[in-house]
Amino acid sequence: MTAPTIDEAPAVSEPQTASGRRERVGRDGRTQIYRHTVWVRVGHWLNVLALTLLLFSGLQIFNAHPHLYWGQYGANAAAGPDHAWLSIDATRDKAGKDHGTVRMGQLTIRTTGVFGVSKRADGSTSYRAFPRWMTVPGYTDLSQGRHFHFFFAWIFVLNGLVFWAYGFLSRHFQRDIAPTAPDLRGIGRSIVDHVKLKHPTGEAATRYNVLQKLAYIAVIFVFLPGMVLTGLTMSPGFDAFFPWLLDLFGGRQSARSLHFICAGLTVGFIIVHLVEVMLAGPINEVRSIITGWYGIRPDHPVAPPPVEETPAVEARP
Amino acid sequence: MILLPKITRRRALIGSLGLTGLALAGCDKIAGSDSVSRVLSAGEAFTRTSQRLVLGKNAPLAREYKASDISPNFKANGTVQPETDVYKQAQGDNFATWRLGVFGLVTKPLSLSLAELQRLPARTQITRHDCVEGWSAIGGWTGVPLGLLLQAAGMQPSARYAVFHCADLYDGDPYYESIDLIDAFHPQTLLAYAMNGSPLSVAHGAPLRLRLERQLGYKQAKYVMGVELVDSFARLGKGKGGYWEDNGYEWYAGI
């Protein structure tokens, strides 16, 4: 069997089916459906670009004060009554050795080499919360990190608004993302399928499964908008205009903490998303988000089973 | 027919790792380049324009807090003890001979002692101070609304910005800041001489500091010696309108 190639030209034909869905048959003989419209594809890749730079420039900004608090204020993580719930520190022990630590409440984890204390490319020691390979720019520069962050924040927000408008107006959200009642009833089945790494075939593969739908809903309607709103709550200018944001999140420092948590949840989603792409067939998946065409694995082997098999099965007691 | 190379999973993985390495090596050069900075500055312009759109005319106030919300330990940042002669001398006599100058594009330059400032109508407000680094502290401030002083000095029609000249050097350069007239006349924009009911401490900018509640901490100049009205801040410092602005930070610090 040869590895499939990324091809855009329809191999055989592109008929319009009764359901209105565009279908074609790929070179490998499999049916392909036109899964992702150009709006979804362009939006997805703009999001990849914007979120990547937002994440890494966000870690640069975090490094300027690597402590998180709850409430309206918070400034003195080490000495003071403010009590950071999370701190990334560099500490020197009595022997003069440096340790990087992540502290959450009473729990302190040694993270030397990655968080708190890490090595630069030339081997020298760098004292910063997130190491250079996790930040944009790599060197410490809060102002440039902010320039990156707010530039790509605009791209992210505008792209997100277009995607939301498209999703509702084209009924993509209502049709493809909203779970149906049978979806929700089948959630147990779907969890088992995911644990067994079993991926849908045939007609079922033309739709998103229920866990996939719930994950997309979480990202599109909770994590990402939550990131934007908590980000805006950190703006003293925007707060003057929308002070209710401060009440919604319980204060500016709570918003900063939630901003970081939303980013973490989004990273979690991205990891699961990429693992699923690898498991479900990376070439088919990546082709579909570039060209729109998504190959469906048939319910049966491509060659139909011999006719005689059917009565043989039925004959069994 | 175009023959595309077969992309195996392994090859795709190796390829992407190689690209990541290359990207990392090239990244910092690109990230710090002037042309990238020029493109990124569009983000600041967009932010400034959109915030001005919603914050300009109706001038909504920054949130004011209750006395019980005040931070028990208001962090002092930047300069905490100016070392210039002019400041040391003023500090020596507890600011008795210190005077604030209001000059530039005004019709009647002013020179006011601390006692004279304290006799002017005052405003007290408990607000949140947000540092560009990410931390926040809540404090109570009492001072003269800047708009009142500017009206007293009389503005020339060409005046566009208020510049704050400070007594401290930061990293060897004079600290200064500038704001536009929308912010200068905002009711919460004060030249504050008291914090939490006590005279301003040296660490927090004695005898006089700017409070600009809808922008970040670095705009809120401490140790203010003079307010100058200008039509452009291009000839000051490196021309970006403030000490931190000259070092890469945004002039409009509303986010």
XYZ file of C-alpha atoms in Angstrom:
572
model
C 0.000 0.000 0.000
C 1.371 3.391 -0.904
C 1.227 6.384 1.342
C -1.363 8.830 0.104
C -0.172 12.117 -1.308
C -1.604 15.517 -0.653
C -3.561 16.178 -3.803
C -6.059 18.859 -4.480
C -7.363 17.843 -7.931
C -10.443 15.670 -7.727
C -9.439 12.246 -8.996
C -12.721 11.044 -10.355
C -15.751 13.207 -9.993
C -17.360 15.735 -7.706
C -21.074 15.087 -7.643
C -23.567 16.958 -5.546
C -25.294 14.444 -3.305
C -28.930 14.507 -2.303
C -27.983 15.881 1.110
C -26.326 18.860 -0.566
C -22.915 17.741 0.587
C -20.119 17.887 -1.946
C -18.450 14.523 -2.387
C -15.763 13.077 -4.583
C -13.762 9.902 -4.823
C -10.076 10.209 -4.014
C -7.208 8.428 -5.792
C -7.201 5.796 -3.092
C -10.767 4.955 -3.999
C -12.169 6.425 -0.810
C -15.028 8.847 -0.685
C -14.007 12.363 0.284
C -16.388 14.962 1.610
C -15.899 18.721 1.482
C -15.697 19.187 5.237
C -14.105 22.596 5.869
C -15.188 25.717 4.001
C -12.623 28.335 3.085
C -13.821 30.491 6.022
C -13.017 27.735 8.484
C -9.671 26.925 6.853
C -8.392 30.513 6.682
C -9.728 31.215 10.181
C -8.024 28.100 11.529
C -4.602 29.003 10.172
C -4.818 32.654 11.196
C -5.695 31.350 14.641
C -2.679 29.030 14.633
C -0.428 31.988 13.838
C -2.038 34.401 16.305
C -2.401 31.941 19.192
C 1.180 30.699 18.836
C 2.592 34.213 19.083
C 0.117 35.210 21.797
C 1.144 32.227 23.885
C 4.897 32.753 23.634
C 4.747 36.544 23.985
C 2.339 36.027 26.911
C 4.977 33.951 28.701
C 7.469 36.801 28.104
C 4.999 39.195 29.787
C 4.380 36.717 32.633
C 8.138 36.612 33.288
C 8.064 40.312 34.279
C 6.149 39.335 37.437
C 6.015 35.533 37.713
C 3.394 35.456 40.479
C -0.391 35.067 40.333
C -2.904 36.345 42.878
C -6.629 36.284 43.552
C -8.598 39.480 44.103
C -8.295 43.129 43.177
C -4.641 43.650 44.099
C -1.436 41.664 44.437
C 2.136 42.817 44.198
C 4.278 41.306 46.966
C 4.626 37.592 46.377
C 7.541 36.858 48.678
C 7.221 39.405 51.474
C 3.830 40.830 52.169
C 0.263 39.930 52.859
C -0.707 39.625 49.196
C -0.082 35.843 48.966
C 0.545 34.702 45.441
C -1.168 31.368 44.802
C 1.418 30.564 42.162
C 5.023 31.705 41.988
C 7.936 30.732 39.808
C 11.169 31.582 41.580
C 14.901 31.153 41.524
C 16.389 30.492 44.951
C 19.978 29.931 46.100
C 20.575 27.294 48.766
C 23.182 27.446 51.550
C 25.719 25.663 49.372
C 25.361 28.456 46.794
C 23.505 26.279 44.299
C 20.613 27.807 42.328
C 17.250 26.102 42.111
C 14.250 26.906 39.990
C 10.960 26.291 41.774
C 7.259 26.431 41.018
C 5.278 27.057 44.183
C 1.518 26.544 44.494
C 0.279 27.110 48.032
C 2.234 24.752 50.286
C 3.495 22.689 47.368
C 6.933 23.512 45.966
C 8.255 21.660 42.938
C 11.902 21.802 41.865
C 11.963 22.791 38.206
C 15.620 23.694 37.726
C 16.556 23.647 34.048
C 13.116 24.695 32.840
C 11.200 27.044 35.157
C 12.954 29.592 37.346
C 16.511 28.678 36.458
C 17.543 27.556 32.974
C 20.530 27.638 30.649
C 21.106 30.027 27.793
C 22.349 28.769 24.406
C 25.937 29.568 25.469
C 25.550 27.489 28.643
C 25.326 30.438 31.057
C 22.624 30.458 33.724
C 19.439 32.384 33.112
C 17.160 33.350 35.984
C 13.703 33.642 34.527
C 10.346 31.964 35.042
C 9.899 30.625 31.514
C 13.079 29.720 29.618
C 14.141 31.498 26.453
C 12.792 28.831 24.104
C 9.289 29.425 25.471
C 9.207 33.205 25.047
C 8.936 35.741 22.231
C 11.404 37.354 21.945
C 13.752 34.721 23.391
C 15.734 37.319 25.316
C 14.076 39.260 28.145
C 12.218 42.234 26.686
C 8.847 43.031 28.222
C 8.123 45.919 25.852
C 8.714 43.874 22.697
C 6.727 40.982 24.198
C 3.835 43.401 24.724
C 4.091 44.713 21.158
C 3.824 41.141 19.848
C 1.034 40.270 22.250
C -1.236 43.194 21.458
C -0.620 43.073 17.695
C -1.591 39.406 17.497
C -4.380 39.962 20.005
C -6.034 42.230 17.448
C -5.605 39.610 14.702
C -6.958 36.951 17.053
C -9.985 39.027 18.104
C -10.917 40.168 14.600
C -10.449 36.642 13.224
C -12.518 35.261 16.092
C -15.344 37.733 15.494
C -15.433 36.862 11.777
C -15.413 33.147 12.651
C -18.252 33.585 15.157
C -20.335 35.598 12.677
C -19.675 33.013 9.964
C -20.376 30.114 12.315
C -23.797 31.393 13.301
C -24.886 32.895 9.962
C -23.874 29.872 7.892
C -25.382 27.654 10.612
C -22.040 25.813 10.846
C -22.253 26.028 14.642
C -25.899 24.966 14.822
C -25.483 22.181 12.241
C -22.024 20.754 12.924
C -20.962 21.818 16.437
C -24.136 21.778 18.554
C -24.571 18.286 20.020
C -27.903 16.615 19.219
C -29.971 14.705 21.764
C -28.815 11.328 20.380
C -25.222 12.663 20.540
C -25.600 13.385 24.226
C -27.275 10.046 24.927
C -24.341 8.328 23.206
C -21.708 10.101 25.267
C -20.785 6.917 27.164
C -20.221 5.061 23.899
C -18.100 7.950 22.627
C -15.928 7.952 25.752
C -15.330 4.197 25.348
C -14.460 4.716 21.656
C -11.968 7.417 22.584
C -10.349 5.260 25.254
C -10.030 2.432 22.719
C -8.674 4.948 20.169
C -11.427 3.800 17.806
C -12.238 6.349 15.143
C -15.579 6.552 13.340
C -16.003 5.194 9.836
C -18.568 5.588 7.085
C -21.504 7.911 7.679
C -20.453 8.518 11.307
C -17.102 9.892 10.095
C -18.857 12.652 8.169
C -19.932 14.219 11.481
C -18.033 15.336 14.560
C -18.426 12.963 17.491
C -19.984 14.236 20.694
C -16.745 14.654 22.680
C -15.239 16.488 19.742
C -18.275 18.785 19.623
C -18.076 19.494 23.348
C -14.346 20.213 23.081
C -14.933 22.640 20.210
C -17.722 24.351 22.164
C -15.427 24.719 25.169
C -12.711 26.307 23.047
C -14.910 28.490 20.823
C -17.285 29.709 23.531
C -15.393 29.439 26.825
C -11.580 29.247 26.711
C -10.887 31.698 23.882
C -13.550 34.335 24.693
C -12.533 33.931 28.345
C -8.967 34.715 27.358
C -10.049 37.886 25.531
C -12.307 39.083 28.363
C -9.790 38.386 31.134
C -7.144 40.087 28.986
C -9.326 43.163 28.582
C -9.990 43.200 32.331
C -6.277 43.770 32.856
C -6.481 46.986 30.824
C -6.940 50.013 33.111
C -8.443 51.904 30.157
C -10.946 49.215 29.260
C -11.881 48.779 32.928
C -13.013 52.411 33.058
C -15.356 51.696 30.167
C -16.524 48.214 31.240
C -16.114 48.125 35.039
C -18.493 45.145 35.282
C -15.665 43.007 33.906
C -13.878 43.489 37.247
C -16.947 42.152 39.062
C -17.374 39.292 36.617
C -13.872 37.956 37.270
C -13.504 39.119 40.878
C -10.799 41.716 40.354
C -7.890 42.556 38.137
C -5.483 40.067 39.687
C -8.101 37.308 39.513
C -8.541 38.168 35.835
C -4.776 37.862 35.359
C -4.815 34.433 37.023
C -7.800 33.321 34.924
C -6.064 34.617 31.789
C -3.164 32.308 32.575
C -5.514 29.393 33.347
C -7.466 29.929 30.096
C -4.146 29.890 28.226
C -3.264 26.612 29.973
C -6.617 25.065 29.070
C -6.169 26.186 25.470
C -2.709 24.606 25.377
C -4.306 21.441 26.773
C -6.877 21.498 23.996
C -4.179 22.025 21.360
C -2.196 19.029 22.645
C -5.261 16.754 22.585
C -6.226 18.162 19.184
C -2.782 17.380 17.730
C -2.706 13.899 19.277
C -6.132 13.188 17.761
C -4.927 14.425 14.372
C -1.969 12.034 14.576
C -4.191 9.132 15.655
C -6.972 9.779 13.150
C -4.620 9.974 10.186
C -2.519 13.109 9.971
C -2.391 13.325 6.195
C -6.139 13.144 5.746
C -6.717 15.545 8.622
C -4.130 18.091 7.514
C -5.316 17.877 3.902
C -8.854 18.587 5.034
C -7.881 21.759 6.912
C -5.785 22.935 3.921
C -7.968 21.891 0.946
C -11.255 21.175 2.663
C -11.446 17.560 1.413
C -11.719 14.878 4.063
C -11.494 11.179 3.257
C -14.006 8.849 4.855
C -12.881 5.427 6.014
C -15.535 3.025 4.808
C -17.514 0.920 7.274
C -16.377 -2.212 5.388
C -13.085 -3.016 3.692
C -12.922 -1.278 0.311
C -13.425 -4.588 -1.530
C -16.971 -5.734 -0.689
C -17.103 -9.045 1.132
C -18.098 -12.091 -0.886
C -21.845 -12.560 -1.098
C -21.698 -16.101 0.320
C -20.516 -14.802 3.661
C -23.863 -13.323 4.558
C -25.953 -16.503 4.764
C -23.046 -18.204 6.510
C -23.302 -15.667 9.304
C -27.053 -16.001 9.500
C -26.841 -19.770 9.595
C -24.977 -19.671 12.880
C -27.138 -20.526 15.831
C 0.936 15.318 -13.625
C 2.904 16.832 -10.763
C 4.671 14.242 -8.654
C 4.695 15.292 -5.062
C 7.185 13.720 -2.662
C 5.565 11.179 -0.472
C 5.207 12.604 2.995
C 5.571 9.905 5.592
C 4.741 10.567 9.183
C 8.360 10.132 10.185
C 9.614 12.465 7.503
C 7.010 15.069 8.405
C 8.066 14.881 12.033
C 11.775 15.202 11.256
C 11.048 18.064 8.865
C 9.006 19.962 11.389
C 11.663 19.540 14.090
C 14.310 20.927 11.736
C 12.087 23.858 10.894
C 11.473 24.541 14.570
C 15.205 24.699 15.207
C 15.715 27.069 12.315
C 12.762 29.158 13.396
C 14.115 29.471 16.954
C 17.536 30.527 15.737
C 16.143 33.128 13.374
C 13.344 34.220 15.657
C 15.163 36.604 17.961
C 16.820 38.420 15.068
C 13.427 38.897 13.452
C 11.604 39.604 16.711
C 13.846 42.540 17.543
C 14.205 44.049 14.058
C 13.043 47.562 13.256
C 10.724 46.524 10.454
C 8.957 44.014 12.719
C 8.634 46.700 15.392
C 7.109 49.062 12.822
C 4.500 46.481 11.818
C 3.735 45.624 15.456
C 3.242 49.301 16.324
C 0.029 49.107 14.270
C -1.363 47.185 17.222
C -0.654 50.100 19.571
C -2.247 52.580 17.153
C -5.313 50.366 16.930
C -5.549 50.083 20.708
C -5.091 53.808 21.249
C -7.667 54.715 18.612
C -10.258 52.254 19.849
C -9.783 53.156 23.528
C -9.914 56.864 22.694
C -13.143 56.171 20.839
C -14.773 54.771 23.966
C -12.870 56.761 26.620
C -12.540 60.146 24.935
C -15.734 62.125 25.053
C -17.777 60.869 27.983
C -14.651 60.380 30.091
C -15.807 57.441 32.207
C -14.021 57.243 35.545
C -11.668 54.504 36.610
C -13.183 52.388 39.385
C -12.860 53.870 42.861
C -12.546 51.504 45.808
C -13.483 51.521 49.475
C -10.949 52.366 52.189
C -11.078 48.711 53.274
C -9.818 47.670 49.810
C -6.503 49.529 50.183
C -3.409 47.339 49.733
C -1.666 46.747 53.052
C 1.674 47.045 51.279
C 1.707 49.331 48.217
C 4.779 48.319 46.264
C 7.130 51.176 45.367
C 8.727 50.692 41.965
C 11.268 52.479 39.794
C 13.205 55.180 41.614
C 12.574 55.093 45.375
C 15.151 57.739 46.352
C 16.236 60.318 43.740
C 19.916 61.187 43.985
C 19.978 64.463 42.053
C 21.240 67.589 43.847
C 18.048 69.495 43.198
C 16.025 66.738 44.825
C 18.392 66.182 47.734
C 18.222 69.895 48.510
C 14.416 69.940 48.379
C 14.243 66.815 50.513
C 16.685 68.415 52.972
C 14.244 71.126 54.010
C 11.224 68.810 53.761
C 10.127 70.477 50.482
C 9.573 73.882 52.160
C 11.413 75.724 49.360
C 10.383 73.281 46.604
C 8.196 74.824 43.877
C 6.199 73.384 41.000
C 6.592 75.208 37.681
C 3.804 75.266 35.079
C 5.223 76.622 31.829
C 5.532 76.178 28.070
C 2.534 76.977 25.884
C 0.644 78.787 28.649
C -0.440 82.415 28.847
C 0.578 82.820 32.505
C 3.394 80.584 33.788
C 2.906 79.484 37.401
C 5.269 78.727 40.237
C 3.597 77.157 43.245
C 4.851 75.995 46.621
C 3.564 72.795 48.176
C 1.525 74.848 50.690
C -0.056 76.811 47.834
C -0.951 73.601 46.010
C -2.528 72.217 49.156
C -4.766 75.296 49.463
C -6.271 74.673 45.991
C -9.440 72.585 45.581
C -8.472 68.957 46.075
C -9.845 65.584 45.068
C -9.386 62.334 46.986
C -9.769 58.994 45.257
C -9.015 55.367 46.083
C -7.877 53.689 42.903
C -5.960 50.724 41.585
C -2.432 51.111 40.289
C -1.571 48.590 37.563
C 2.097 48.062 36.808
C 3.187 47.115 33.301
C 4.877 44.103 34.926
C 1.497 42.697 35.913
C 1.010 43.476 39.623
C -1.616 45.816 41.107
C -1.931 47.816 44.310
C -4.794 49.916 45.648
C -4.136 53.267 47.283
C -5.865 56.503 48.223
C -4.634 59.706 46.619
C -5.279 63.375 47.388
C -4.202 66.145 45.074
C -5.032 68.996 42.746
C -6.867 68.101 39.541
C -4.363 68.858 36.782
C -7.066 70.514 34.650
C -7.522 73.165 37.327
C -3.842 74.150 37.206
C -3.815 74.216 33.408
C -6.871 76.461 33.368
C -5.215 78.766 35.890
C -2.103 78.964 33.719
C -4.172 79.534 30.564
C -3.463 77.294 27.584
C -2.236 78.590 24.269
C -4.228 77.189 21.341
C -1.242 75.219 20.034
C -0.853 73.219 23.294
C -1.438 69.488 22.722
C 0.404 67.609 25.457
C 1.289 68.067 29.107
C 4.842 66.975 29.890
C 5.932 66.095 33.431
C 9.564 66.816 34.268
C 10.787 64.772 37.208
C 13.623 65.172 39.695
C 14.885 61.600 39.343
C 17.279 60.013 36.919
C 16.557 56.453 35.879
C 19.556 54.577 34.580
C 21.228 57.980 34.178
C 18.467 59.587 32.091
C 15.958 62.141 33.364
C 12.546 60.634 34.007
C 9.741 62.394 32.188
C 6.273 61.586 30.934
C 3.637 63.119 28.694
C -0.130 62.816 28.295
C -2.636 64.342 25.913
C -5.188 66.970 26.894
C -8.085 64.489 27.076
C -6.270 62.772 29.925
C -4.930 66.035 31.355
C -8.490 67.301 31.889
C -9.925 63.979 33.072
C -11.416 64.544 36.552
C -9.286 61.780 38.101
C -5.999 63.115 36.723
C -4.331 64.608 39.798
C -1.051 66.015 40.939
C -1.153 64.154 44.237
C 0.641 65.251 47.408
C -0.932 62.760 49.827
C -1.327 58.988 49.854
C -3.698 57.130 52.176
C -4.194 60.337 54.160
C -0.485 61.031 54.822
C 1.990 63.237 52.956
C 3.427 61.377 49.982
C 6.496 59.341 51.018
C 9.756 59.658 49.115
C 9.448 56.108 47.777
C 6.069 57.006 46.264
C 7.153 60.285 44.704
C 7.249 63.082 47.323
C 6.352 65.832 47.219
C 4.170 65.525 44.105
C 3.305 62.772 41.652
C 0.944 62.312 38.765
C -2.119 60.080 39.083
C -3.470 58.994 35.699
C -5.914 56.295 36.637
C -6.794 54.873 33.226
C -3.221 54.069 32.254
C -0.380 51.901 33.578
C 1.995 52.758 36.405
C 4.944 53.949 34.357
C 2.879 56.937 33.122
C 2.349 58.112 36.703
C 5.466 60.208 37.060
C 6.881 60.662 40.562
C 8.962 63.613 41.898
C 7.247 66.061 39.506
C 9.119 69.387 39.375
C 7.472 70.988 36.378
C 4.512 70.679 34.022
C 5.214 71.911 30.520
C 2.604 72.331 27.802
C 3.977 71.500 24.350
C 2.684 71.038 20.819
C 4.989 68.043 20.259
C 7.270 65.928 22.423
C 9.645 65.163 19.557
C 12.452 67.347 20.946
C 12.348 65.772 24.436
C 14.548 62.800 25.332
C 14.589 60.396 22.407
C 11.347 61.881 21.139
C 8.891 59.171 22.183
C 7.179 61.145 24.951
C 8.589 59.563 28.089
C 11.432 57.689 29.725
C 9.932 54.230 29.203
C 8.563 55.195 25.794
C 12.140 56.046 24.770
C 12.996 52.510 25.887
C 10.436 50.756 23.706
C 7.208 50.946 25.724
C 3.920 52.299 24.374
C 3.137 55.996 24.778
C -0.516 55.117 25.209
C -0.473 52.773 28.195
C -4.188 52.065 28.544
C -3.597 48.316 28.204
